[in-house]
Amino acid sequence: MDCYFAPMEGITGYVYRNAHHRIYHNITQYFTPFIAPNRSHKLTSREMNDILPENNGEIPLVPQLLTNRAEDFIWAAEKIQELGYDEVNLNLGCPSGTVVAKYRGAGFLALAQELDRFLETVSDEMQRREMKFSIKTRIGKDSSGEFENLLAIFNRYPLEKLIIHPRIQADFYKNHPQLQVFQEALVRSRNPVCYNGDIFSVDDFLRIREIFPDLDMVMLGRGLLQNPALAEKIKAFGYEAATEKQRLKKFHDNVLEGYRQAIPGDKNVLFKMKELWHYWGENFADEKRKKKIKKARSMEEYIAVAEQLLVGN
C-alpha cells in the first residue's frame, strides 16, 4: 500500500516535512502545499524555499501547482524539473472561496472545456519533457454529476496517478465522501487511482480497503496531521505503540526547532505551533492543558505546558 502525505497550506512546508521524515516512515511521497505561478513567471521566496533541494534532503517530494493557465503551468514545471524533480501535480481540489473565485483549484472543474484544452497542452509538454504528471481532484464543483464528464476528460491523458477526494467543492470538508462515485472512477479510469478523504485511523483505512479491495494507493491529510504515525500503523512498519508518545515528543521538538531557525520572532513560531495543536490535541484528553497551550503568550509558557502534555507530568 502506497501512502501519500497530502499538502496542507501553511502547515506541511519543508520544516514540518523534514521533522516528519526523520522520525516517521511509510510515506511514499510528500506533496508540497500549492505553488501558484502567475504571468510574471516568478516564484515567491516562500515557494522557492519550500522546494529547494537543500531544504528537502532525501524526502521523496512532488511539487504541486495551482493554476488554470497552461503556459504558467509549463513555465513552473520547467523550473521544477531544473531543480531535479521528475513529477509535478495539478491541484484541482482546493475548495477555498478565494481560489475558486478565480477558477483555480476545484473552481477549474466548472470549466470543463477549458480544462480539457489545458490538459491537452500540458500533457503534451510533460511527455516531451519526460516528466511525470499527476492530478489531485474533487468530483465536481457544485454536483457529483459533473464527474462523469470530468473523468472522460482525465481519461484522454496519461497521468502518473489520479488522486480523488470524493467530495464536491461546495462540501469543503463537510458531509461524507461519495464512495459510489469513487467506485465508478476505480472501474472506469484509464489512469491509476488513489483515494483521499476522511482516513483518520486504521479502522477508517480498513473500512475503505474492505469497500475497495483492489485499492493500492491512499493519500492521508488531516488524519496524518493528527496522528503522525498513521501511515506506519496502516502498514505496521516498525510501529510500537509504547513509543508513540516519545516519538511525538521528538517530532514536536524537531518541528519547533526547525521553525525557530526558519522564522524570525517567537511570536510567529508560537502561532505556527498552536496551529499544529489543533490536530495533535486530538490525541490528549487533558482539556485544561490544551487550553493553556492556546492561551500561551510566551515561548517559555508554551514549552512548559507542551512538555507536561507530551511527557505526561
CSV table of C-alpha atoms in Angstrom, one decimal:
chain,number,residue,atom,x,y,z
A,1,MET,CA,0.0,0.0,0.0
A,2,ASP,CA,1.4,3.4,-1.0
A,3,CYS,CA,0.7,6.2,1.4
A,4,TYR,CA,1.0,9.8,0.2
A,5,PHE,CA,1.1,12.9,2.5
A,6,ALA,CA,-1.4,15.4,1.3
A,7,PRO,CA,-0.4,19.1,1.1
A,8,MET,CA,-1.9,21.4,3.7
A,9,GLU,CA,-1.4,25.1,3.1
A,10,GLY,CA,0.6,26.8,5.8
A,11,ILE,CA,1.4,23.6,7.6
A,12,THR,CA,3.2,20.9,5.6
A,13,GLY,CA,6.1,23.0,4.4
A,14,TYR,CA,9.7,21.9,4.4
A,15,VAL,CA,10.3,22.4,8.2
A,16,TYR,CA,7.3,20.1,9.0
A,17,ARG,CA,8.2,17.6,6.3
A,18,ASN,CA,11.8,17.3,7.4
A,19,ALA,CA,10.8,16.6,11.0
A,20,HIS,CA,8.2,14.1,10.0
A,21,HIS,CA,10.6,12.3,7.5
A,22,ARG,CA,13.3,12.0,10.2
A,23,ILE,CA,11.0,10.3,12.7
A,24,TYR,CA,8.2,8.5,10.9
A,25,HIS,CA,8.1,6.1,8.0
A,26,ASN,CA,6.0,4.6,5.2
A,27,ILE,CA,5.3,7.8,3.3
A,28,THR,CA,5.8,7.0,-0.4
A,29,GLN,CA,5.7,10.7,-1.4
A,30,TYR,CA,5.1,14.1,0.2
A,31,PHE,CA,3.2,16.7,-1.8
A,32,THR,CA,4.0,20.4,-1.3
A,33,PRO,CA,1.4,23.0,-0.5
A,34,PHE,CA,0.5,24.5,-3.8
A,35,ILE,CA,2.7,26.8,-5.8
A,36,ALA,CA,0.6,29.4,-7.7
A,37,PRO,CA,2.6,30.5,-10.8
A,38,ASN,CA,1.4,33.7,-12.4
A,39,ARG,CA,2.0,35.8,-15.5
A,40,SER,CA,5.1,37.4,-14.0
A,41,HIS,CA,6.8,33.9,-14.1
A,42,LYS,CA,8.5,34.4,-10.7
A,43,LEU,CA,8.1,32.2,-7.7
A,44,THR,CA,7.9,33.9,-4.3
A,45,SER,CA,10.7,33.3,-1.9
A,46,ARG,CA,8.4,31.2,0.2
A,47,GLU,CA,7.5,29.0,-2.7
A,48,MET,CA,11.2,28.6,-3.8
A,49,ASN,CA,12.4,27.9,-0.3
A,50,ASP,CA,9.8,25.1,0.0
A,51,ILE,CA,11.1,23.2,-3.0
A,52,LEU,CA,14.8,23.9,-2.9
A,53,PRO,CA,16.6,20.5,-2.8
A,54,GLU,CA,18.8,21.7,0.0
A,55,ASN,CA,15.7,22.2,2.2
A,56,ASN,CA,14.3,18.8,1.5
A,57,GLY,CA,17.2,16.4,1.6
A,58,GLU,CA,16.2,12.8,0.7
A,59,ILE,CA,12.5,13.5,1.1
A,60,PRO,CA,10.5,11.9,-1.9
A,61,LEU,CA,8.8,15.2,-2.9
A,62,VAL,CA,6.2,16.1,-5.5
A,63,PRO,CA,5.7,19.9,-6.1
A,64,GLN,CA,2.0,20.9,-6.6
A,65,LEU,CA,0.9,23.7,-8.9
A,66,LEU,CA,-2.3,25.7,-8.7
A,67,THR,CA,-3.2,27.5,-12.0
A,68,ASN,CA,-5.6,27.5,-14.9
A,69,ARG,CA,-3.2,28.8,-17.5
A,70,ALA,CA,-1.2,26.2,-19.4
A,71,GLU,CA,1.7,28.5,-20.1
A,72,ASP,CA,2.1,29.3,-16.4
A,73,PHE,CA,2.0,25.6,-15.5
A,74,ILE,CA,4.6,24.7,-18.1
A,75,TRP,CA,6.9,27.5,-17.1
A,76,ALA,CA,6.7,26.4,-13.4
A,77,ALA,CA,7.1,22.7,-14.3
A,78,GLU,CA,10.3,23.6,-16.3
A,79,LYS,CA,11.7,25.4,-13.2
A,80,ILE,CA,10.8,22.5,-11.0
A,81,GLN,CA,12.4,20.0,-13.4
A,82,GLU,CA,15.6,22.1,-13.4
A,83,LEU,CA,15.7,21.6,-9.6
A,84,GLY,CA,15.8,17.8,-10.1
A,85,TYR,CA,12.2,16.8,-9.7
A,86,ASP,CA,10.6,14.3,-12.1
A,87,GLU,CA,6.9,14.7,-11.2
A,88,VAL,CA,4.5,17.7,-10.8
A,89,ASN,CA,1.0,17.6,-9.5
A,90,LEU,CA,-2.0,19.8,-10.6
A,91,ASN,CA,-4.3,21.0,-7.8
A,92,LEU,CA,-8.0,20.6,-8.9
A,93,GLY,CA,-9.2,20.1,-5.3
A,94,CYS,CA,-8.7,23.3,-3.3
A,95,PRO,CA,-12.2,24.4,-2.1
A,96,SER,CA,-11.1,27.9,-0.8
A,97,GLY,CA,-13.5,30.6,-1.9
A,98,THR,CA,-10.7,33.0,-3.0
A,99,VAL,CA,-9.1,30.3,-5.1
A,100,VAL,CA,-12.4,29.1,-6.6
A,101,ALA,CA,-13.5,32.6,-7.5
A,102,LYS,CA,-10.5,32.7,-9.9
A,103,TYR,CA,-11.5,29.4,-11.4
A,104,ARG,CA,-8.5,27.6,-9.9
A,105,GLY,CA,-8.3,24.6,-7.7
A,106,ALA,CA,-11.8,23.0,-7.6
A,107,GLY,CA,-13.1,26.1,-9.4
A,108,PHE,CA,-11.4,24.9,-12.6
A,109,LEU,CA,-13.7,21.9,-12.6
A,110,ALA,CA,-16.6,24.1,-13.6
A,111,LEU,CA,-14.9,25.0,-16.9
A,112,ALA,CA,-14.7,21.5,-18.5
A,113,GLN,CA,-13.9,22.6,-22.0
A,114,GLU,CA,-11.1,25.0,-20.8
A,115,LEU,CA,-9.8,22.2,-18.5
A,116,ASP,CA,-9.7,19.8,-21.4
A,117,ARG,CA,-7.7,22.3,-23.6
A,118,PHE,CA,-5.4,23.0,-20.6
A,119,LEU,CA,-4.7,19.3,-20.1
A,120,GLU,CA,-4.1,18.7,-23.8
A,121,THR,CA,-1.4,21.4,-23.9
A,122,VAL,CA,0.2,20.5,-20.5
A,123,SER,CA,0.1,16.7,-21.2
A,124,ASP,CA,1.9,17.1,-24.5
A,125,GLU,CA,4.6,19.2,-22.9
A,126,MET,CA,5.1,16.9,-19.9
A,127,GLN,CA,5.5,13.9,-22.3
A,128,ARG,CA,8.0,15.9,-24.3
A,129,ARG,CA,10.0,16.7,-21.2
A,130,GLU,CA,9.7,13.1,-20.0
A,131,MET,CA,8.2,14.4,-16.8
A,132,LYS,CA,5.5,12.6,-14.7
A,133,PHE,CA,2.2,14.4,-14.4
A,134,SER,CA,-0.4,13.7,-11.7
A,135,ILE,CA,-3.7,15.3,-10.7
A,136,LYS,CA,-5.4,15.8,-7.3
A,137,THR,CA,-9.1,16.5,-7.8
A,138,ARG,CA,-12.6,16.7,-6.3
A,139,ILE,CA,-15.5,15.1,-8.1
A,140,GLY,CA,-17.1,18.4,-9.1
A,141,LYS,CA,-17.7,22.0,-8.2
A,142,ASP,CA,-21.5,22.0,-7.5
A,143,SER,CA,-22.6,18.4,-8.1
A,144,SER,CA,-21.1,15.0,-8.3
A,145,GLY,CA,-23.0,14.6,-11.6
A,146,GLU,CA,-20.1,16.6,-13.1
A,147,PHE,CA,-17.6,13.8,-12.5
A,148,GLU,CA,-18.7,11.6,-15.4
A,149,ASN,CA,-17.6,14.2,-17.9
A,150,LEU,CA,-14.5,15.1,-15.9
A,151,LEU,CA,-13.4,11.5,-15.7
A,152,ALA,CA,-13.9,11.2,-19.5
A,153,ILE,CA,-11.5,14.2,-19.8
A,154,PHE,CA,-8.9,12.8,-17.5
A,155,ASN,CA,-9.0,9.5,-19.4
A,156,ARG,CA,-7.8,11.3,-22.5
A,157,TYR,CA,-4.4,11.9,-20.9
A,158,PRO,CA,-1.7,9.7,-19.5
A,159,LEU,CA,-1.4,10.5,-15.8
A,160,GLU,CA,1.0,9.1,-13.2
A,161,LYS,CA,-1.9,8.9,-10.9
A,162,LEU,CA,-5.4,10.5,-10.4
A,163,ILE,CA,-5.9,11.3,-6.7
A,164,ILE,CA,-9.6,11.7,-6.0
A,165,HIS,CA,-11.1,13.3,-2.9
A,166,PRO,CA,-14.8,12.2,-3.5
A,167,ARG,CA,-16.4,15.4,-2.3
A,168,ILE,CA,-17.6,18.4,-4.3
A,169,GLN,CA,-16.1,21.9,-3.8
A,170,ALA,CA,-19.3,23.1,-2.1
A,171,ASP,CA,-18.8,20.4,0.6
A,172,PHE,CA,-15.4,21.8,1.7
A,173,TYR,CA,-14.8,19.0,4.4
A,174,LYS,CA,-18.3,18.5,5.5
A,175,ASN,CA,-20.7,15.7,4.6
A,176,HIS,CA,-19.5,12.2,3.7
A,177,PRO,CA,-17.2,11.3,0.8
A,178,GLN,CA,-19.3,9.9,-2.1
A,179,LEU,CA,-17.8,6.5,-2.2
A,180,GLN,CA,-20.1,5.3,-5.1
A,181,VAL,CA,-18.6,8.0,-7.3
A,182,PHE,CA,-15.1,6.8,-6.3
A,183,GLN,CA,-16.1,3.2,-7.1
A,184,GLU,CA,-17.1,4.3,-10.6
A,185,ALA,CA,-13.7,6.0,-11.0
A,186,LEU,CA,-11.8,2.9,-10.0
A,187,VAL,CA,-13.7,0.9,-12.6
A,188,ARG,CA,-13.6,3.4,-15.5
A,189,SER,CA,-10.3,5.3,-15.0
A,190,ARG,CA,-7.6,4.6,-17.5
A,191,ASN,CA,-5.1,6.0,-15.0
A,192,PRO,CA,-4.0,4.7,-11.6
A,193,VAL,CA,-6.4,5.9,-8.9
A,194,CYS,CA,-5.6,7.0,-5.4
A,195,TYR,CA,-8.2,7.5,-2.6
A,196,ASN,CA,-8.1,10.6,-0.4
A,197,GLY,CA,-10.6,11.6,2.3
A,198,ASP,CA,-11.5,11.1,5.9
A,199,ILE,CA,-8.9,8.5,6.9
A,200,PHE,CA,-8.2,9.4,10.5
A,201,SER,CA,-7.5,5.9,11.9
A,202,VAL,CA,-6.5,2.4,10.9
A,203,ASP,CA,-10.2,1.4,11.3
A,204,ASP,CA,-11.1,4.1,8.7
A,205,PHE,CA,-8.5,2.7,6.4
A,206,LEU,CA,-9.7,-0.9,6.8
A,207,ARG,CA,-13.2,0.2,6.1
A,208,ILE,CA,-12.1,1.9,2.8
A,209,ARG,CA,-10.0,-1.1,1.9
A,210,GLU,CA,-12.9,-3.5,2.6
A,211,ILE,CA,-15.1,-1.5,0.2
A,212,PHE,CA,-12.3,-1.2,-2.4
A,213,PRO,CA,-10.2,-4.3,-2.1
A,214,ASP,CA,-8.1,-3.5,-5.2
A,215,LEU,CA,-7.1,-0.1,-3.9
A,216,ASP,CA,-3.3,0.2,-3.6
A,217,MET,CA,-2.9,4.0,-3.0
A,218,VAL,CA,-4.2,6.3,-0.3
A,219,MET,CA,-3.5,9.9,0.4
A,220,LEU,CA,-3.6,11.0,4.1
A,221,GLY,CA,-4.1,14.6,5.2
A,222,ARG,CA,-5.8,15.7,8.3
A,223,GLY,CA,-5.6,12.2,9.8
A,224,LEU,CA,-1.8,12.2,9.4
A,225,LEU,CA,-1.5,15.6,11.0
A,226,GLN,CA,-3.5,14.4,14.0
A,227,ASN,CA,-1.5,11.2,14.2
A,228,PRO,CA,1.9,11.4,12.5
A,229,ALA,CA,2.4,7.6,12.8
A,230,LEU,CA,-0.8,6.8,10.9
A,231,ALA,CA,0.9,5.6,7.7
A,232,GLU,CA,3.1,3.3,9.8
A,233,LYS,CA,0.1,1.9,11.6
A,234,ILE,CA,-1.6,1.2,8.3
A,235,LYS,CA,1.3,-0.8,7.1
A,236,ALA,CA,2.5,-1.8,10.6
A,237,PHE,CA,6.0,-0.8,9.6
A,238,GLY,CA,8.2,-0.8,12.7
A,239,TYR,CA,5.3,0.6,14.7
A,240,GLU,CA,5.5,0.2,18.5
A,241,ALA,CA,2.6,1.7,20.5
A,242,ALA,CA,4.6,2.0,23.6
A,243,THR,CA,6.9,4.5,22.0
A,244,GLU,CA,4.3,6.6,20.3
A,245,LYS,CA,4.2,9.4,22.8
A,246,GLN,CA,8.0,9.6,23.0
A,247,ARG,CA,8.2,9.9,19.2
A,248,LEU,CA,5.5,12.6,19.1
A,249,LYS,CA,7.6,14.5,21.7
A,250,LYS,CA,10.7,14.1,19.5
A,251,PHE,CA,8.7,15.2,16.4
A,252,HIS,CA,7.3,18.2,18.3
A,253,ASP,CA,10.8,19.3,19.3
A,254,ASN,CA,12.1,18.9,15.7
A,255,VAL,CA,9.3,21.0,14.3
A,256,LEU,CA,9.7,23.6,17.0
A,257,GLU,CA,13.5,23.9,16.5
A,258,GLY,CA,13.0,24.0,12.7
A,259,TYR,CA,10.6,26.8,12.9
A,260,ARG,CA,12.8,28.8,15.4
A,261,GLN,CA,15.6,28.5,12.8
A,262,ALA,CA,13.5,29.4,9.8
A,263,ILE,CA,11.1,32.0,11.2
A,264,PRO,CA,12.1,35.3,12.9
A,265,GLY,CA,10.5,36.0,16.2
A,266,ASP,CA,9.0,33.7,18.8
A,267,LYS,CA,5.5,35.2,18.3
A,268,ASN,CA,5.4,33.9,14.8
A,269,VAL,CA,6.7,30.5,15.8
A,270,LEU,CA,4.2,30.3,18.6
A,271,PHE,CA,1.4,30.9,16.1
A,272,LYS,CA,2.6,28.0,13.9
A,273,MET,CA,2.9,25.6,16.8
A,274,LYS,CA,-0.5,26.4,18.1
A,275,GLU,CA,-1.9,25.7,14.7
A,276,LEU,CA,-0.4,22.2,14.9
A,277,TRP,CA,-2.0,21.6,18.2
A,278,HIS,CA,-5.4,21.9,16.5
A,279,TYR,CA,-4.5,18.4,15.2
A,280,TRP,CA,-2.2,17.0,17.9
A,281,GLY,CA,-4.6,17.9,20.6
A,282,GLU,CA,-7.0,15.1,19.5
A,283,ASN,CA,-4.5,12.7,21.0
A,284,PHE,CA,-4.9,14.1,24.5
A,285,ALA,CA,-7.8,14.2,27.0
A,286,ASP,CA,-6.3,16.9,29.2
A,287,GLU,CA,-8.5,19.8,28.2
A,288,LYS,CA,-7.1,22.1,30.8
A,289,ARG,CA,-3.5,22.0,29.5
A,290,LYS,CA,-4.7,22.1,25.9
A,291,LYS,CA,-6.5,25.4,26.7
A,292,LYS,CA,-3.3,26.7,28.3
A,293,ILE,CA,-1.4,26.0,25.0
A,294,LYS,CA,-4.0,28.1,23.2
A,295,LYS,CA,-3.6,30.9,25.6
A,296,ALA,CA,0.2,30.8,25.9
A,297,ARG,CA,1.7,34.2,25.3
A,298,SER,CA,5.4,33.4,25.5
A,299,MET,CA,7.6,30.7,24.2
A,300,GLU,CA,8.6,29.7,27.7
A,301,GLU,CA,5.0,29.4,28.8
A,302,TYR,CA,4.2,27.3,25.7
A,303,ILE,CA,7.1,24.9,26.1
A,304,ALA,CA,6.3,24.3,29.8
A,305,VAL,CA,2.7,23.3,29.0
A,306,ALA,CA,3.6,21.3,25.9
A,307,GLU,CA,6.2,19.4,27.9
A,308,GLN,CA,3.6,18.5,30.5
A,309,LEU,CA,1.3,17.1,27.9
A,310,LEU,CA,3.9,15.3,25.8
A,311,VAL,CA,5.8,13.8,28.7
A,312,GLY,CA,2.8,13.1,30.8
A,313,ASN,CA,3.7,15.0,34.0
